[in-house]
PDB file of C-alpha atoms in Angstrom:
ATOM      1  CA  MET H  18       1.153  -0.339 -16.226  1.00  0.00           C
ATOM      2  CA  ALA H  19       1.205   1.250 -12.822  1.00  0.00           C
ATOM      3  CA  CYS H  20       1.186   0.098  -9.292  1.00  0.00           C
ATOM      4  CA  PHE H  21      -0.322   2.035  -6.419  1.00  0.00           C
ATOM      5  CA  VAL H  22       1.097   1.058  -3.045  1.00  0.00           C
ATOM      6  CA  PHE H  23      -0.280   2.383   0.228  1.00  0.00           C
ATOM      7  CA  VAL H  24       2.573   2.902   2.625  1.00  0.00           C
ATOM      8  CA  GLY H  25       0.629   4.280   5.500  1.00  0.00           C
ATOM      9  CA  HIS H  26       1.070   7.538   7.311  1.00  0.00           C
ATOM     10  CA  ASN H  27       4.744   7.017   7.902  1.00  0.00           C
ATOM     11  CA  PRO H  28       6.551   6.767   4.561  1.00  0.00           C
ATOM     12  CA  ASN H  29       7.782   3.209   4.051  1.00  0.00           C
ATOM     13  CA  ASN H  30      10.741   4.365   2.066  1.00  0.00           C
ATOM     14  CA  SER H  31      13.501   1.879   2.831  1.00  0.00           C
ATOM     15  CA  LEU H  32      13.451   0.602  -0.772  1.00  0.00           C
ATOM     16  CA  PHE H  33      14.306   4.122  -2.005  1.00  0.00           C
ATOM     17  CA  GLN H  34      16.764   5.437   0.618  1.00  0.00           C
ATOM     18  CA  GLY H  35      19.984   6.565  -0.941  1.00  0.00           C
ATOM     19  CA  GLN H  36      18.453   6.348  -4.401  1.00  0.00           C
ATOM     20  CA  ILE H  37      16.182   9.391  -4.519  1.00  0.00           C
ATOM     21  CA  GLU H  38      16.243  12.726  -2.635  1.00  0.00           C
ATOM     22  CA  MET H  39      14.035  12.770   0.412  1.00  0.00           C
ATOM     23  CA  ASP H  40      13.118  15.405   2.986  1.00  0.00           C
ATOM     24  CA  GLU H  41      13.989  15.339   6.640  1.00  0.00           C
ATOM     25  CA  LYS H  42      10.836  13.290   7.441  1.00  0.00           C
ATOM     26  CA  GLY H  43      11.587  10.637   4.792  1.00  0.00           C
ATOM     27  CA  TYR H  44       9.177  11.815   2.083  1.00  0.00           C
ATOM     28  CA  ALA H  45      10.368  11.737  -1.564  1.00  0.00           C
ATOM     29  CA  ILE H  46      10.946  15.134  -2.988  1.00  0.00           C
ATOM     30  CA  THR H  47       9.244  15.705  -6.350  1.00  0.00           C
ATOM     31  CA  ASP H  48       8.625  18.536  -8.720  1.00  0.00           C
ATOM     32  CA  ARG H  49       5.205  19.665  -9.830  1.00  0.00           C
ATOM     33  CA  LEU H  50       5.140  16.789 -12.430  1.00  0.00           C
ATOM     34  CA  MET H  51       5.875  14.193  -9.646  1.00  0.00           C
ATOM     35  CA  GLN H  52       9.417  13.554 -10.913  1.00  0.00           C
ATOM     36  CA  THR H  53      12.036  12.664  -8.271  1.00  0.00           C
ATOM     37  CA  SER H  54      15.681  13.586  -8.253  1.00  0.00           C
ATOM     38  CA  VAL H  55      16.306  10.572 -10.572  1.00  0.00           C
ATOM     39  CA  PRO H  56      15.276  11.209 -14.236  1.00  0.00           C
ATOM     40  CA  GLY H  57      12.453   8.923 -15.225  1.00  0.00           C
ATOM     41  CA  VAL H  58      11.465   8.085 -11.612  1.00  0.00           C
ATOM     42  CA  PHE H  59       8.199   9.498 -10.436  1.00  0.00           C
ATOM     43  CA  ALA H  60       6.550   9.369  -6.982  1.00  0.00           C
ATOM     44  CA  ALA H  61       3.040  10.026  -5.813  1.00  0.00           C
ATOM     45  CA  GLY H  62       0.853   9.533  -2.812  1.00  0.00           C
ATOM     46  CA  GLU H  63       1.930   8.705   0.705  1.00  0.00           C
ATOM     47  CA  ILE H  64       5.615   8.368  -0.285  1.00  0.00           C
ATOM     48  CA  GLN H  65       5.773  12.077  -1.271  1.00  0.00           C
ATOM     49  CA  ASP H  66       2.732  13.676   0.311  1.00  0.00           C
ATOM     50  CA  SER H  67       3.447  14.761   3.844  1.00  0.00           C
ATOM     51  CA  THR H  68       0.417  17.056   3.956  1.00  0.00           C
ATOM     52  CA  TYR H  69      -2.659  15.044   3.057  1.00  0.00           C
ATOM     53  CA  ARG H  70      -1.536  11.412   3.194  1.00  0.00           C
ATOM     54  CA  GLN H  71      -4.892  10.237   1.996  1.00  0.00           C
ATOM     55  CA  VAL H  72      -5.868   7.618  -0.607  1.00  0.00           C
ATOM     56  CA  ALA H  73      -8.066  10.047  -2.469  1.00  0.00           C
ATOM     57  CA  SER H  74      -5.259  12.565  -3.098  1.00  0.00           C
ATOM     58  CA  SER H  75      -2.894   9.645  -3.774  1.00  0.00           C
ATOM     59  CA  VAL H  76      -5.038   8.395  -6.618  1.00  0.00           C
ATOM     60  CA  GLY H  77      -5.099  11.797  -8.280  1.00  0.00           C
ATOM     61  CA  GLN H  78      -1.284  12.179  -7.806  1.00  0.00           C
ATOM     62  CA  GLY H  79      -0.773   8.707  -9.156  1.00  0.00           C
ATOM     63  CA  CYS H  80      -2.672   9.617 -12.335  1.00  0.00           C
ATOM     64  CA  SER H  81      -0.549  12.763 -12.659  1.00  0.00           C
ATOM     65  CA  ALA H  82       2.668  10.739 -12.109  1.00  0.00           C
ATOM     66  CA  GLY H  83       1.593   8.200 -14.691  1.00  0.00           C
ATOM     67  CA  MET H  84       0.840  10.891 -17.281  1.00  0.00           C
ATOM     68  CA  SER H  85       4.203  12.512 -16.567  1.00  0.00           C
ATOM     69  CA  ALA H  86       5.961   9.184 -16.954  1.00  0.00           C
ATOM     70  CA  ILE H  87       4.252   8.584 -20.345  1.00  0.00           C
ATOM     71  CA  ARG H  88       5.272  12.097 -21.530  1.00  0.00           C
ATOM     72  CA  TRP H  89       8.866  11.521 -20.303  1.00  0.00           C
ATOM     73  CA  LEU H  90       9.095   8.173 -22.149  1.00  0.00           C
ATOM     74  CA  GLU H  91       7.637   9.712 -25.374  1.00  0.00           C
ATOM     75  CA  GLN H  92      10.243  12.519 -25.182  1.00  0.00           C
ATOM     76  CA  LYS H  93      13.098  10.057 -24.686  1.00  0.00           C
ATOM     77  CA  GLU H  94      11.782   7.948 -27.578  1.00  0.00           C
ATOM     78  CA  ALA H  95      11.615  11.000 -29.858  1.00  0.00           C
ATOM     79  CA  GLU H  96      15.164  12.014 -28.830  1.00  0.00           C
ATOM     80  CA  ALA H  97      16.462   8.563 -29.616  1.00  0.00           C
ATOM     81  CA  ALA H  98      14.790   8.554 -33.009  1.00  0.00           C
ATOM     82  CA  THR H  99      16.236  11.944 -33.843  1.00  0.00           C
ATOM     83  CA  ALA H 100      19.745  10.873 -32.725  1.00  0.00           C
ATOM     84  CA  SER H 101      19.597   7.714 -34.856  1.00  0.00           C
ATOM     85  CA  ALA H 102      18.062   9.329 -37.979  1.00  0.00           C
ATOM     86  CA  PRO H 103      20.409   9.507 -40.985  1.00  0.00           C
ATOM     87  CA  ALA H 104      21.787  12.946 -41.762  1.00  0.00           C
TER      88      ALA H 104
END
């Protein structure tokens, strides 16, 4: 399940301040897979896009972030299964 929240052209980031790394303008900093400075936390759209800030690009970024989150969760699940497997 995912939630796409339009925060406008000024990042409404108060919920995330002090929790994830942000740039000097208040936008969440992500890598190319949309992952923030907190493992397992992904950001897309207006909260991290200081260039376009448009719903059309946010939708695509949201899909990318969702796919990255699924891959991250699958990796963590595989790691947990390997760690708990009998030797």
